Amino acid sequence: MPRKNLAVRTVVFSMLGNVALAAIKFLAGIFGHSYALIADGIESVLDVFASILVLIGLKYASRPPDENHPYGHGKAEPLTTFLVVAFLIVSATTITYQSIQHIQTPHKVPETFTLWILGAIILWKEISYQIVMRRSIKLNSDSLKAEAWHHRSDAITSVAAFIGISIAIYFGDGYEVADDYAALVAVVFIAYNSYKIFRPALGEIMDENNYAELTDEIREVALKVKGVKGTEKCFIRKAGMKYHVDLHACVEGDLTVTEGHDIAHLLKDRLRKEIPQLGHVLIHIEPF
């Protein structure tokens, strides 16, 4: 399956799951008297909109290079990730405000059945996290990693809600607010995950060269090409699901320009064949 199609199917999988979970959480929270579940539902609704943004970003980032974008449109993906982080921050702020309001308002102890629903939600969200994270690693996609962390943060908020509701039910009257404090604890985890999602995307926008393993792989492949005696500088920058490479290759100093040019083309073709995630490859020839 093409990389783009797999990425799109992964996002659609996340989006449909979040739509179903948002409905379940809202209904369970309303009828089960649990604001932690309602807060969870709010996050799931925001996750749906975030998934739509990721989907749009992936489709745009996968467009081929054109005259105005010779390196492709991959930078759209980290920009989309920034928007996803913004949604997470809005989610955390909304939950914080509503939880504080709810703490100040007397309310019923949550119903026991909400624990069973939360248990199922936690299990499903962790499974979703594992699926999406594996695909994000396979496709080298930061926006899919953000999508995966959405599932993990949702699982964490559900765990916090489970603990809070359990305390409220077990201790009874006077402990109703444990449910709401659990929602506040979840906000801390959401904020932390937001940073973990934001930092790699910022590095991609800033063209940080933090790809030591890929650099080593490129150098190893280069030495397999006839005529390449070694490598010097190797600069890598990520754009979407592709890595653009500038490599200085060393050849014998007495070769003609044409011979050096031919070696550069052989090297470029070999790199793109053996390392499919490479995008634009620029080879600079140096005398050995």
mmCIF file of C-alpha atoms in Angstrom:
data_model
loop_
_atom_site.group_PDB
_atom_site.id
_atom_site.type_symbol
_atom_site.label_atom_id
_atom_site.label_comp_id
_atom_site.label_asym_id
_atom_site.label_seq_id
_atom_site.Cartn_x
_atom_site.Cartn_y
_atom_site.Cartn_z
ATOM 1 C CA MET A 1 0.000 0.000 0.000
ATOM 2 C CA PRO A 2 1.369 3.494 -0.892
ATOM 3 C CA ARG A 3 2.688 5.439 2.102
ATOM 4 C CA LYS A 4 0.166 8.251 1.604
ATOM 5 C CA ASN A 5 -2.797 5.847 1.533
ATOM 6 C CA LEU A 6 -1.637 4.073 4.682
ATOM 7 C CA ALA A 7 -1.253 7.411 6.483
ATOM 8 C CA VAL A 8 -4.723 8.562 5.402
ATOM 9 C CA ARG A 9 -6.330 5.273 6.444
ATOM 10 C CA THR A 10 -4.628 5.557 9.834
ATOM 11 C CA VAL A 11 -6.062 9.047 10.410
ATOM 12 C CA VAL A 12 -9.552 7.959 9.304
ATOM 13 C CA PHE A 13 -9.310 5.038 11.745
ATOM 14 C CA SER A 14 -8.487 7.486 14.557
ATOM 15 C CA MET A 15 -11.208 9.933 13.542
ATOM 16 C CA LEU A 16 -14.022 7.363 13.429
ATOM 17 C CA GLY A 17 -12.918 5.928 16.770
ATOM 18 C CA ASN A 18 -12.966 9.388 18.366
ATOM 19 C CA VAL A 19 -16.449 10.139 17.016
ATOM 20 C CA ALA A 20 -17.810 6.952 18.608
ATOM 21 C CA LEU A 21 -15.966 7.500 21.889
ATOM 22 C CA ALA A 22 -17.070 11.131 22.189
ATOM 23 C CA ALA A 23 -20.718 10.055 21.995
ATOM 24 C CA ILE A 24 -20.194 7.251 24.522
ATOM 25 C CA LYS A 25 -18.348 9.523 26.965
ATOM 26 C CA PHE A 26 -20.924 12.312 26.818
ATOM 27 C CA LEU A 27 -23.850 9.924 27.361
ATOM 28 C CA ALA A 28 -22.074 8.038 30.157
ATOM 29 C CA GLY A 29 -20.968 11.293 31.797
ATOM 30 C CA ILE A 30 -24.436 12.844 31.700
ATOM 31 C CA PHE A 31 -26.355 9.790 32.899
ATOM 32 C CA GLY A 32 -23.561 8.634 35.219
ATOM 33 C CA HIS A 33 -23.057 12.078 36.874
ATOM 34 C CA SER A 34 -19.335 12.142 35.996
ATOM 35 C CA TYR A 35 -17.722 15.374 34.861
ATOM 36 C CA ALA A 36 -14.411 13.561 34.301
ATOM 37 C CA LEU A 37 -16.162 11.553 31.591
ATOM 38 C CA ILE A 38 -17.750 14.663 30.110
ATOM 39 C CA ALA A 39 -14.309 16.329 30.108
ATOM 40 C CA ASP A 40 -12.989 13.231 28.371
ATOM 41 C CA GLY A 41 -15.766 13.626 25.818
ATOM 42 C CA ILE A 42 -14.767 17.244 25.200
ATOM 43 C CA GLU A 43 -11.221 16.102 24.467
ATOM 44 C CA SER A 44 -12.504 13.435 22.063
ATOM 45 C CA VAL A 45 -14.543 16.027 20.153
ATOM 46 C CA LEU A 46 -11.447 18.211 19.820
ATOM 47 C CA ASP A 47 -9.508 15.107 18.753
ATOM 48 C CA VAL A 48 -11.947 14.643 15.866
ATOM 49 C CA PHE A 49 -11.242 18.166 14.601
ATOM 50 C CA ALA A 50 -7.510 17.605 15.139
ATOM 51 C CA SER A 51 -7.714 14.406 13.060
ATOM 52 C CA ILE A 52 -9.390 16.365 10.264
ATOM 53 C CA LEU A 53 -6.489 18.835 10.349
ATOM 54 C CA VAL A 54 -3.967 15.991 10.241
ATOM 55 C CA LEU A 55 -5.808 14.469 7.285
ATOM 56 C CA ILE A 56 -5.740 17.767 5.385
ATOM 57 C CA GLY A 57 -2.060 18.242 6.248
ATOM 58 C CA LEU A 58 -1.106 14.747 5.070
ATOM 59 C CA LYS A 59 -2.931 15.172 1.773
ATOM 60 C CA TYR A 60 -1.259 18.532 1.120
ATOM 61 C CA ALA A 61 2.186 17.353 2.289
ATOM 62 C CA SER A 62 2.070 14.381 -0.106
ATOM 63 C CA ARG A 63 1.713 16.587 -3.191
ATOM 64 C CA PRO A 64 4.626 16.197 -5.629
ATOM 65 C CA PRO A 65 7.188 18.988 -6.114
ATOM 66 C CA ASP A 66 6.222 21.825 -8.436
ATOM 67 C CA GLU A 67 7.790 25.013 -9.770
ATOM 68 C CA ASN A 68 7.127 26.977 -6.580
ATOM 69 C CA HIS A 69 7.932 24.066 -4.243
ATOM 70 C CA PRO A 70 10.900 22.168 -5.731
ATOM 71 C CA TYR A 71 11.397 20.262 -2.458
ATOM 72 C CA GLY A 72 7.749 19.248 -2.265
ATOM 73 C CA HIS A 73 5.084 20.257 0.256
ATOM 74 C CA GLY A 74 6.271 18.194 3.244
ATOM 75 C CA LYS A 75 6.607 21.193 5.581
ATOM 76 C CA ALA A 76 2.809 21.312 5.715
ATOM 77 C CA GLU A 77 2.925 18.310 8.039
ATOM 78 C CA PRO A 78 4.757 19.939 11.000
ATOM 79 C CA LEU A 79 2.601 23.041 10.538
ATOM 80 C CA THR A 80 -0.431 20.804 10.934
ATOM 81 C CA THR A 81 1.172 19.318 14.047
ATOM 82 C CA PHE A 82 1.332 22.831 15.552
ATOM 83 C CA LEU A 83 -2.424 23.154 15.022
ATOM 84 C CA VAL A 84 -2.971 19.770 16.668
ATOM 85 C CA VAL A 85 -0.963 20.955 19.688
ATOM 86 C CA ALA A 86 -3.128 24.086 19.787
ATOM 87 C CA PHE A 87 -6.206 21.847 19.959
ATOM 88 C CA LEU A 88 -4.658 19.930 22.857
ATOM 89 C CA ILE A 89 -3.955 23.174 24.724
ATOM 90 C CA VAL A 90 -7.530 24.366 24.139
ATOM 91 C CA SER A 91 -8.718 20.989 25.410
ATOM 92 C CA ALA A 92 -6.586 21.238 28.554
ATOM 93 C CA THR A 93 -7.727 24.811 29.225
ATOM 94 C CA THR A 94 -11.402 23.899 28.761
ATOM 95 C CA ILE A 95 -11.150 20.895 31.075
ATOM 96 C CA THR A 96 -9.331 22.967 33.727
ATOM 97 C CA TYR A 97 -11.944 25.720 33.703
ATOM 98 C CA GLN A 98 -14.915 23.363 33.754
ATOM 99 C CA SER A 99 -13.381 21.168 36.473
ATOM 100 C CA ILE A 100 -12.821 24.156 38.773
ATOM 101 C CA GLN A 101 -16.386 25.312 38.160
ATOM 102 C CA HIS A 102 -17.687 21.832 38.909
ATOM 103 C CA ILE A 103 -15.655 21.518 42.110
ATOM 104 C CA GLN A 104 -17.442 24.607 43.424
ATOM 105 C CA THR A 105 -20.868 23.170 42.580
ATOM 106 C CA PRO A 106 -22.423 20.324 44.651
ATOM 107 C CA HIS A 107 -23.247 17.258 42.581
ATOM 108 C CA LYS A 108 -24.032 13.557 42.815
ATOM 109 C CA VAL A 109 -21.563 10.716 43.216
ATOM 110 C CA PRO A 110 -20.837 9.127 39.802
ATOM 111 C CA GLU A 111 -22.615 5.886 38.951
ATOM 112 C CA THR A 112 -20.711 2.584 39.180
ATOM 113 C CA PHE A 113 -21.336 1.662 35.541
ATOM 114 C CA THR A 114 -19.104 4.540 34.449
ATOM 115 C CA LEU A 115 -16.101 2.522 35.654
ATOM 116 C CA TRP A 116 -16.879 -0.316 33.247
ATOM 117 C CA ILE A 117 -17.182 2.144 30.386
ATOM 118 C CA LEU A 118 -13.904 3.807 31.326
ATOM 119 C CA GLY A 119 -12.143 0.449 31.500
ATOM 120 C CA ALA A 120 -13.218 -0.365 27.936
ATOM 121 C CA ILE A 121 -12.213 3.132 26.759
ATOM 122 C CA ILE A 122 -8.734 2.836 28.313
ATOM 123 C CA LEU A 123 -8.156 -0.510 26.618
ATOM 124 C CA TRP A 124 -9.330 0.729 23.211
ATOM 125 C CA LYS A 125 -7.296 3.936 23.417
ATOM 126 C CA GLU A 126 -4.096 2.092 24.296
ATOM 127 C CA ILE A 127 -4.645 -0.300 21.373
ATOM 128 C CA SER A 128 -5.256 2.693 19.090
ATOM 129 C CA TYR A 129 -2.060 4.350 20.367
ATOM 130 C CA GLN A 130 0.010 1.265 19.578
ATOM 131 C CA ILE A 131 -1.448 0.927 16.065
ATOM 132 C CA VAL A 132 -1.018 4.588 15.107
ATOM 133 C CA MET A 133 2.444 4.894 16.690
ATOM 134 C CA ARG A 134 3.747 1.854 14.784
ATOM 135 C CA ARG A 135 2.494 3.342 11.534
ATOM 136 C CA SER A 136 3.937 6.781 12.356
ATOM 137 C CA ILE A 137 7.375 5.200 12.856
ATOM 138 C CA LYS A 138 7.029 3.193 9.649
ATOM 139 C CA LEU A 139 6.052 6.305 7.661
ATOM 140 C CA ASN A 140 8.361 8.787 9.478
ATOM 141 C CA SER A 141 5.336 11.014 10.098
ATOM 142 C CA ASP A 142 5.361 13.566 12.933
ATOM 143 C CA SER A 143 1.679 14.356 12.470
ATOM 144 C CA LEU A 144 0.817 10.653 12.890
ATOM 145 C CA LYS A 145 2.955 10.609 16.027
ATOM 146 C CA ALA A 146 0.887 13.555 17.263
ATOM 147 C CA GLU A 147 -2.223 11.559 16.414
ATOM 148 C CA ALA A 148 -0.858 8.589 18.365
ATOM 149 C CA TRP A 149 -0.143 10.760 21.398
ATOM 150 C CA HIS A 150 -3.710 11.990 21.205
ATOM 151 C CA HIS A 151 -4.786 8.415 21.884
ATOM 152 C CA ARG A 152 -2.248 8.026 24.702
ATOM 153 C CA SER A 153 -3.298 11.312 26.343
ATOM 154 C CA ASP A 154 -6.924 10.219 26.063
ATOM 155 C CA ALA A 155 -6.033 6.935 27.753
ATOM 156 C CA ILE A 156 -4.270 8.843 30.530
ATOM 157 C CA THR A 157 -7.238 11.151 31.142
ATOM 158 C CA SER A 158 -9.476 8.080 31.264
ATOM 159 C CA VAL A 159 -7.181 6.424 33.822
ATOM 160 C CA ALA A 160 -7.317 9.595 35.935
ATOM 161 C CA ALA A 161 -11.107 9.639 35.620
ATOM 162 C CA PHE A 162 -11.247 5.949 36.605
ATOM 163 C CA ILE A 163 -9.236 6.618 39.762
ATOM 164 C CA GLY A 164 -11.272 9.718 40.649
ATOM 165 C CA ILE A 165 -14.620 7.991 40.142
ATOM 166 C CA SER A 166 -13.446 4.957 42.119
ATOM 167 C CA ILE A 167 -12.541 7.212 45.082
ATOM 168 C CA ALA A 168 -15.875 9.058 44.849
ATOM 169 C CA ILE A 169 -17.897 5.824 44.731
ATOM 170 C CA TYR A 170 -15.914 4.020 47.457
ATOM 171 C CA PHE A 171 -15.883 6.871 50.003
ATOM 172 C CA GLY A 172 -19.311 8.256 49.088
ATOM 173 C CA ASP A 173 -20.677 11.621 50.220
ATOM 174 C CA GLY A 174 -18.050 14.327 50.545
ATOM 175 C CA TYR A 175 -15.768 12.785 47.953
ATOM 176 C CA GLU A 176 -17.804 13.649 44.858
ATOM 177 C CA VAL A 177 -15.161 16.154 43.749
ATOM 178 C CA ALA A 178 -12.513 13.424 43.438
ATOM 179 C CA ASP A 179 -13.913 12.916 39.955
ATOM 180 C CA ASP A 180 -13.239 16.568 39.093
ATOM 181 C CA TYR A 181 -9.764 16.627 40.642
ATOM 182 C CA ALA A 182 -8.963 13.592 38.488
ATOM 183 C CA ALA A 183 -9.791 15.693 35.426
ATOM 184 C CA LEU A 184 -7.317 18.354 36.634
ATOM 185 C CA VAL A 185 -4.590 15.741 37.055
ATOM 186 C CA ALA A 186 -5.242 14.608 33.493
ATOM 187 C CA VAL A 187 -4.628 18.171 32.286
ATOM 188 C CA VAL A 188 -1.014 17.955 33.489
ATOM 189 C CA PHE A 189 -0.434 14.871 31.342
ATOM 190 C CA ILE A 190 -2.095 16.523 28.354
ATOM 191 C CA ALA A 191 0.216 19.556 28.716
ATOM 192 C CA TYR A 192 3.272 17.306 28.923
ATOM 193 C CA ASN A 193 2.239 15.342 25.838
ATOM 194 C CA SER A 194 1.606 18.600 23.990
ATOM 195 C CA TYR A 195 5.251 19.524 24.504
ATOM 196 C CA LYS A 196 6.430 16.091 23.344
ATOM 197 C CA ILE A 197 4.437 16.499 20.148
ATOM 198 C CA PHE A 198 5.470 20.129 19.598
ATOM 199 C CA ARG A 199 9.248 19.747 20.013
ATOM 200 C CA PRO A 200 9.988 17.376 17.071
ATOM 201 C CA ALA A 201 7.731 19.393 14.772
ATOM 202 C CA LEU A 202 9.633 22.564 15.716
ATOM 203 C CA GLY A 203 12.906 20.775 14.972
ATOM 204 C CA GLU A 204 11.612 19.819 11.539
ATOM 205 C CA ILE A 205 10.579 23.400 10.738
ATOM 206 C CA MET A 206 14.020 24.628 11.910
ATOM 207 C CA ASP A 207 15.820 21.949 9.812
ATOM 208 C CA GLU A 208 17.577 20.445 12.806
ATOM 209 C CA ASN A 209 20.076 17.766 11.767
ATOM 210 C CA ASN A 210 19.421 15.079 14.389
ATOM 211 C CA TYR A 211 19.543 11.958 12.251
ATOM 212 C CA ALA A 212 22.731 10.152 13.264
ATOM 213 C CA GLU A 213 21.487 6.651 12.361
ATOM 214 C CA LEU A 214 20.271 7.737 8.932
ATOM 215 C CA THR A 215 23.570 9.553 8.340
ATOM 216 C CA ASP A 216 25.503 6.358 9.083
ATOM 217 C CA GLU A 217 23.234 4.385 6.746
ATOM 218 C CA ILE A 218 23.747 6.908 3.941
ATOM 219 C CA ARG A 219 27.539 6.739 4.353
ATOM 220 C CA GLU A 220 27.473 2.930 4.286
ATOM 221 C CA VAL A 221 25.389 2.835 1.105
ATOM 222 C CA ALA A 222 27.634 5.447 -0.535
ATOM 223 C CA LEU A 223 30.728 3.273 -0.102
ATOM 224 C CA LYS A 224 29.037 0.487 -2.077
ATOM 225 C CA VAL A 225 29.006 2.643 -5.210
ATOM 226 C CA LYS A 226 31.932 2.072 -7.558
ATOM 227 C CA GLY A 227 34.206 5.087 -7.660
ATOM 228 C CA VAL A 228 33.172 6.531 -4.276
ATOM 229 C CA LYS A 229 36.213 6.520 -1.991
ATOM 230 C CA GLY A 230 34.562 8.119 1.020
ATOM 231 C CA THR A 231 32.147 10.786 2.240
ATOM 232 C CA GLU A 232 32.538 14.098 4.020
ATOM 233 C CA LYS A 233 29.672 16.424 4.923
ATOM 234 C CA CYS A 234 26.199 14.930 5.151
ATOM 235 C CA PHE A 235 23.306 17.285 5.888
ATOM 236 C CA ILE A 236 19.788 15.942 6.386
ATOM 237 C CA ARG A 237 16.516 17.800 6.803
ATOM 238 C CA LYS A 238 13.070 16.323 7.157
ATOM 239 C CA ALA A 239 9.967 17.466 5.272
ATOM 240 C CA GLY A 240 6.833 15.446 5.931
ATOM 241 C CA MET A 241 7.561 11.752 5.399
ATOM 242 C CA LYS A 242 10.714 12.400 3.342
ATOM 243 C CA TYR A 243 14.329 13.262 4.188
ATOM 244 C CA HIS A 244 16.264 15.624 1.904
ATOM 245 C CA VAL A 245 20.018 14.990 1.805
ATOM 246 C CA ASP A 246 23.104 17.021 0.839
ATOM 247 C CA LEU A 247 26.114 14.676 0.650
ATOM 248 C CA HIS A 248 29.749 15.375 -0.185
ATOM 249 C CA ALA A 249 31.244 12.281 -1.860
ATOM 250 C CA CYS A 250 34.974 11.763 -2.415
ATOM 251 C CA VAL A 251 36.307 10.384 -5.734
ATOM 252 C CA GLU A 252 39.745 10.136 -7.337
ATOM 253 C CA GLY A 253 41.049 13.619 -8.095
ATOM 254 C CA ASP A 254 42.184 12.878 -11.647
ATOM 255 C CA LEU A 255 38.738 11.902 -12.968
ATOM 256 C CA THR A 256 37.108 13.976 -15.690
ATOM 257 C CA VAL A 257 34.077 16.141 -14.953
ATOM 258 C CA THR A 258 31.922 13.690 -16.885
ATOM 259 C CA GLU A 259 33.202 10.707 -14.882
ATOM 260 C CA GLY A 260 32.581 12.500 -11.592
ATOM 261 C CA HIS A 261 29.119 13.493 -12.797
ATOM 262 C CA ASP A 262 28.283 9.884 -13.671
ATOM 263 C CA ILE A 263 29.419 8.649 -10.243
ATOM 264 C CA ALA A 264 27.241 11.283 -8.572
ATOM 265 C CA HIS A 265 24.197 10.056 -10.494
ATOM 266 C CA LEU A 266 24.957 6.414 -9.651
ATOM 267 C CA LEU A 267 25.289 7.356 -5.996
ATOM 268 C CA LYS A 268 22.042 9.325 -5.977
ATOM 269 C CA ASP A 269 20.122 6.475 -7.619
ATOM 270 C CA ARG A 270 21.613 3.901 -5.224
ATOM 271 C CA LEU A 271 20.712 5.955 -2.167
ATOM 272 C CA ARG A 272 17.106 6.485 -3.237
ATOM 273 C CA LYS A 273 16.742 2.807 -4.116
ATOM 274 C CA GLU A 274 18.114 1.419 -0.842
ATOM 275 C CA ILE A 275 16.634 4.124 1.417
ATOM 276 C CA PRO A 276 13.092 4.770 0.072
ATOM 277 C CA GLN A 277 12.313 7.516 2.601
ATOM 278 C CA LEU A 278 14.848 9.836 0.958
ATOM 279 C CA GLY A 279 13.446 12.667 -1.114
ATOM 280 C CA HIS A 280 15.710 15.209 -2.819
ATOM 281 C CA VAL A 281 19.362 14.057 -2.870
ATOM 282 C CA LEU A 282 22.122 16.503 -3.795
ATOM 283 C CA ILE A 283 25.616 15.042 -4.364
ATOM 284 C CA HIS A 284 28.681 17.273 -4.232
ATOM 285 C CA ILE A 285 31.860 15.677 -5.603
ATOM 286 C CA GLU A 286 35.139 16.201 -3.705
ATOM 287 C CA PRO A 287 38.661 15.067 -4.758
ATOM 288 C CA PHE A 288 39.895 12.177 -2.599
#
